[in-house]
XYZ file of N, CA and C in Angstrom:
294
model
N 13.679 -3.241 -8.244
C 12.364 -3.606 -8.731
C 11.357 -3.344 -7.621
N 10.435 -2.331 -7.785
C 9.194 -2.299 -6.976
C 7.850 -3.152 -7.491
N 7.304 -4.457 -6.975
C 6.168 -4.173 -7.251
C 4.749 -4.083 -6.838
N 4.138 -3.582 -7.507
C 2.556 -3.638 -7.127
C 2.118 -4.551 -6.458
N 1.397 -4.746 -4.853
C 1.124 -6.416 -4.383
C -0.288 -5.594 -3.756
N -0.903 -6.688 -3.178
C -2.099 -6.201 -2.706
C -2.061 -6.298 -1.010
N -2.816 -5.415 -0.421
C -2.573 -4.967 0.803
C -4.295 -4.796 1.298
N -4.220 -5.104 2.495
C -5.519 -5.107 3.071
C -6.102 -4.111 3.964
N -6.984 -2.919 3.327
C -7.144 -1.598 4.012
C -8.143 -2.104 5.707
N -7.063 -2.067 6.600
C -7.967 -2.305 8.608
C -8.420 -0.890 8.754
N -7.952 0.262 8.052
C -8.437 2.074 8.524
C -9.039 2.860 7.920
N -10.336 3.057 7.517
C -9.917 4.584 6.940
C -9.449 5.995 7.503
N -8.948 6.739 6.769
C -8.660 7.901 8.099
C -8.545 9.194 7.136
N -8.257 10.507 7.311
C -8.866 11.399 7.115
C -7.780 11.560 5.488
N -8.671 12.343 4.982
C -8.029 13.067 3.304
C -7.616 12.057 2.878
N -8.246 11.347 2.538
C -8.139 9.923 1.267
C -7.023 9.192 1.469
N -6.381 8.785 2.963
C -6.484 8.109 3.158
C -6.072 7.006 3.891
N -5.777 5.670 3.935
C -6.028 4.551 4.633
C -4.879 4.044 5.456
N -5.231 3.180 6.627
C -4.355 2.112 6.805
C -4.818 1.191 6.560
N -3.190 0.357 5.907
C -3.490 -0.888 4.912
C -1.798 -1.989 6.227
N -2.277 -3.505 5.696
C -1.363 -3.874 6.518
C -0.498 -4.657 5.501
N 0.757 -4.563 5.398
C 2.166 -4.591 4.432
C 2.456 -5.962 5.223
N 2.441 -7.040 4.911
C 2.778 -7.971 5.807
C 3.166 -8.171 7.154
N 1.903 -7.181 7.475
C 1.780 -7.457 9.117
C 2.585 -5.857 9.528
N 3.059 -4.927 8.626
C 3.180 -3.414 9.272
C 2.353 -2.703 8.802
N 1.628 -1.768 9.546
C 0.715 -0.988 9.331
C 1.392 0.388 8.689
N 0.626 0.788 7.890
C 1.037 1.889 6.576
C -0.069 2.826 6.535
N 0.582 4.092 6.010
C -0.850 4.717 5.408
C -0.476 5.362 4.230
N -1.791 4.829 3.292
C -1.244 5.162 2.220
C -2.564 5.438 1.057
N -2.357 6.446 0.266
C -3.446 7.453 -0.233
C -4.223 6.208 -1.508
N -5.644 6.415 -0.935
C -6.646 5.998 -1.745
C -7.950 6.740 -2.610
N -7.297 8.137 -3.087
C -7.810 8.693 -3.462
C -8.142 8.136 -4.745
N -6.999 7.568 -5.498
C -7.466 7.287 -6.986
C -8.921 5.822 -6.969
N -8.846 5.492 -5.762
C -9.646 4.401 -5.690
C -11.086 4.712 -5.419
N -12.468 4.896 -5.568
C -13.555 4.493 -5.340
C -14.279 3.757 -4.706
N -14.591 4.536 -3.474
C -15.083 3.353 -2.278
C -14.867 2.180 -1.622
N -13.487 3.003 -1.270
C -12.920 1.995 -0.241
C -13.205 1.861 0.995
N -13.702 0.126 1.351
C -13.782 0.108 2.872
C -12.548 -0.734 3.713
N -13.258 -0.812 4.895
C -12.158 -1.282 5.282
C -12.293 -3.063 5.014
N -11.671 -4.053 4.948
C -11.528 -5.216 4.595
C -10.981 -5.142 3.305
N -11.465 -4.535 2.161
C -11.085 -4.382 1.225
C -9.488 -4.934 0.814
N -9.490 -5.698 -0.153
C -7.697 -5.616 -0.746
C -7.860 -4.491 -1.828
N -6.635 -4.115 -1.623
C -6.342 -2.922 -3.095
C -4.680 -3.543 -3.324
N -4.745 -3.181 -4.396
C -3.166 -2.764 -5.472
C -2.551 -1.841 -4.837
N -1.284 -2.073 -3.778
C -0.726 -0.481 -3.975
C 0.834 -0.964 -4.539
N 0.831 0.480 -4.764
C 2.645 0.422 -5.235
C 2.830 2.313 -4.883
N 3.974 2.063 -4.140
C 4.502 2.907 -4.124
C 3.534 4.137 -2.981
N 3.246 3.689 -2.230
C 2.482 4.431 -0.933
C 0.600 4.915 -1.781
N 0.299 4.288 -3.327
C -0.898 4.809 -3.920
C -1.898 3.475 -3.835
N -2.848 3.398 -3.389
C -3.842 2.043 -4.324
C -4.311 2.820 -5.015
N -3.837 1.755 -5.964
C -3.826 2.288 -7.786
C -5.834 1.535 -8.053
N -6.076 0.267 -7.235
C -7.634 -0.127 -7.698
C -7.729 -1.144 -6.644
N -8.907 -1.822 -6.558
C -9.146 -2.235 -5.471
C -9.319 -4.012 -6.354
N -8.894 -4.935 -5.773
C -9.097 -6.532 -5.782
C -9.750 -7.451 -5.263
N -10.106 -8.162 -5.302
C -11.084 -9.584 -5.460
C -10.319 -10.361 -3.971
N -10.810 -10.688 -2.901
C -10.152 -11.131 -1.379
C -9.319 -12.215 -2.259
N -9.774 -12.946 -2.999
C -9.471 -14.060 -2.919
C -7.932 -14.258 -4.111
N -8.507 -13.470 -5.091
C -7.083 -13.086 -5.916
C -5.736 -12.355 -5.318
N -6.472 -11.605 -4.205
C -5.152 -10.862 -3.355
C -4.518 -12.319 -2.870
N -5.770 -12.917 -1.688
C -4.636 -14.000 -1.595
C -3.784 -14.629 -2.278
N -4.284 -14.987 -3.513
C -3.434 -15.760 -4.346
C -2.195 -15.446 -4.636
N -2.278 -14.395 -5.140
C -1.348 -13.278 -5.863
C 0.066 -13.233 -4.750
N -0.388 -13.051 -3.052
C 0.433 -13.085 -2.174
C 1.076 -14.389 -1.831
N 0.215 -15.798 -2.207
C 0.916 -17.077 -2.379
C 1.983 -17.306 -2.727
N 1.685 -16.525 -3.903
C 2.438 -16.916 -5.590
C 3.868 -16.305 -4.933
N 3.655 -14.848 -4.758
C 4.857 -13.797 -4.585
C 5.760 -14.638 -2.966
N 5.245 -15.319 -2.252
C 5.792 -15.832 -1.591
C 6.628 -17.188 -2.210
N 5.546 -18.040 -2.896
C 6.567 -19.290 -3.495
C 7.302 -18.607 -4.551
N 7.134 -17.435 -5.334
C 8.165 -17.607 -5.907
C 9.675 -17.015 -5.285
N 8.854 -16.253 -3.982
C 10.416 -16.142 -3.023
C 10.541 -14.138 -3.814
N 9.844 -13.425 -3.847
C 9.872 -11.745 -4.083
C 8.896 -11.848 -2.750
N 8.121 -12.135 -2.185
C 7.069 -11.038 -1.722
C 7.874 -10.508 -0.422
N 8.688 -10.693 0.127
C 9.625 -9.835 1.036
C 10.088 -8.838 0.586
N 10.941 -9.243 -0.719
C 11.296 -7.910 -1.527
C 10.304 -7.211 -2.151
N 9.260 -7.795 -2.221
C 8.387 -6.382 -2.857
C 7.921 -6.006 -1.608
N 7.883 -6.618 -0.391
C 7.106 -5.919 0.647
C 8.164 -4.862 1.122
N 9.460 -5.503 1.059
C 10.566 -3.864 1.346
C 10.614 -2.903 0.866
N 10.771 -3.286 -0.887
C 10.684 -2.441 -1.465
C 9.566 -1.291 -1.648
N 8.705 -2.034 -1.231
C 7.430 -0.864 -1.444
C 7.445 0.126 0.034
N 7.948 -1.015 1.145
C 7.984 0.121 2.465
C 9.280 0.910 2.266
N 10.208 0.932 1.736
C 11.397 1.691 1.338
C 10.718 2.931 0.312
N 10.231 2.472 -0.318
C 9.414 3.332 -1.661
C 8.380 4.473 -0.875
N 7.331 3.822 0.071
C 7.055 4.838 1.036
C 7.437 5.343 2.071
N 8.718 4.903 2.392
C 9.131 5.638 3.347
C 10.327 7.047 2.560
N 10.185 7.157 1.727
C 10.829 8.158 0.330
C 9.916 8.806 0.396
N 8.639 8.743 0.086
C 7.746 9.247 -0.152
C 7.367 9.849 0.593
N 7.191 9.535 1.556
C 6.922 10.553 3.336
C 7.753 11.314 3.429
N 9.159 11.247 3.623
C 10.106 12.165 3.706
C 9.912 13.029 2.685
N 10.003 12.917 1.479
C 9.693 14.165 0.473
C 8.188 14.968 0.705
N 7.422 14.592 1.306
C 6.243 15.144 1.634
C 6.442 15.820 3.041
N 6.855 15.518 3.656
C 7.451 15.881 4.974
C 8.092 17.219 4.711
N 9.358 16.919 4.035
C 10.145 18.336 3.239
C 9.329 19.251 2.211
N 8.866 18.470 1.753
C 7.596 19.427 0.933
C 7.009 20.456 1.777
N 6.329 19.962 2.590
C 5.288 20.753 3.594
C 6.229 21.818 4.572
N 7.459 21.649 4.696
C 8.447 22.233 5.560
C 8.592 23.665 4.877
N 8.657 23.539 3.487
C 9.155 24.168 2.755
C 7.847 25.326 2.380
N 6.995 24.828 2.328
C 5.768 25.457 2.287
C 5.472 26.223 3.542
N 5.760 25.927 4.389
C 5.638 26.648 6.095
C 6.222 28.032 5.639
């Protein structure tokens, strides 16, 4: 099970996009589908994308919740497992393209 949690963009950085912090590890991960993202911002990501951007205060919540109910580790693995797939196939992608 991967899911969607909200993550807090500290970077922007070049070609859409960001560093966001995954419970305290820093990530980068594409905010193209999103619309004016700054930095402070919470967004939705899943799977190395912010899918839309969230409300500070609902992110917190949302990260409460996923903690009492005892997932937000596993979604925080799972999603850094999920992008770290994702890099490597982009990695090999681009290899392949060379």
């Amino acid at each position: 099970m991967c899911l969607a949690i909200p993550v807090r963009v500290e970077q922007l950085c070049e070609d859409n996009n960001a560093l966001v912090d995954i419970g305290g590890v820093k990530k980068q991960v594409s905010v193209a589908l999103v619309e004016d993202v700054q930095v402070g911002d919470y967004v939705i990501m899943h799977v190395g994308f912010a899918l839309n951007k969230v409300d500070p205060d609902e992110a917190e919540k949302t990260l409460a919740l996923f903690a009492e109910m005892g997932v937000l580790e596993q979604a925080l693995a799972d999603n850094a497992e999920a992008l770290a797939e994702t890099e490597a196939s982009s990695d090999s992608s681009s290899e392949v393209q060379a």
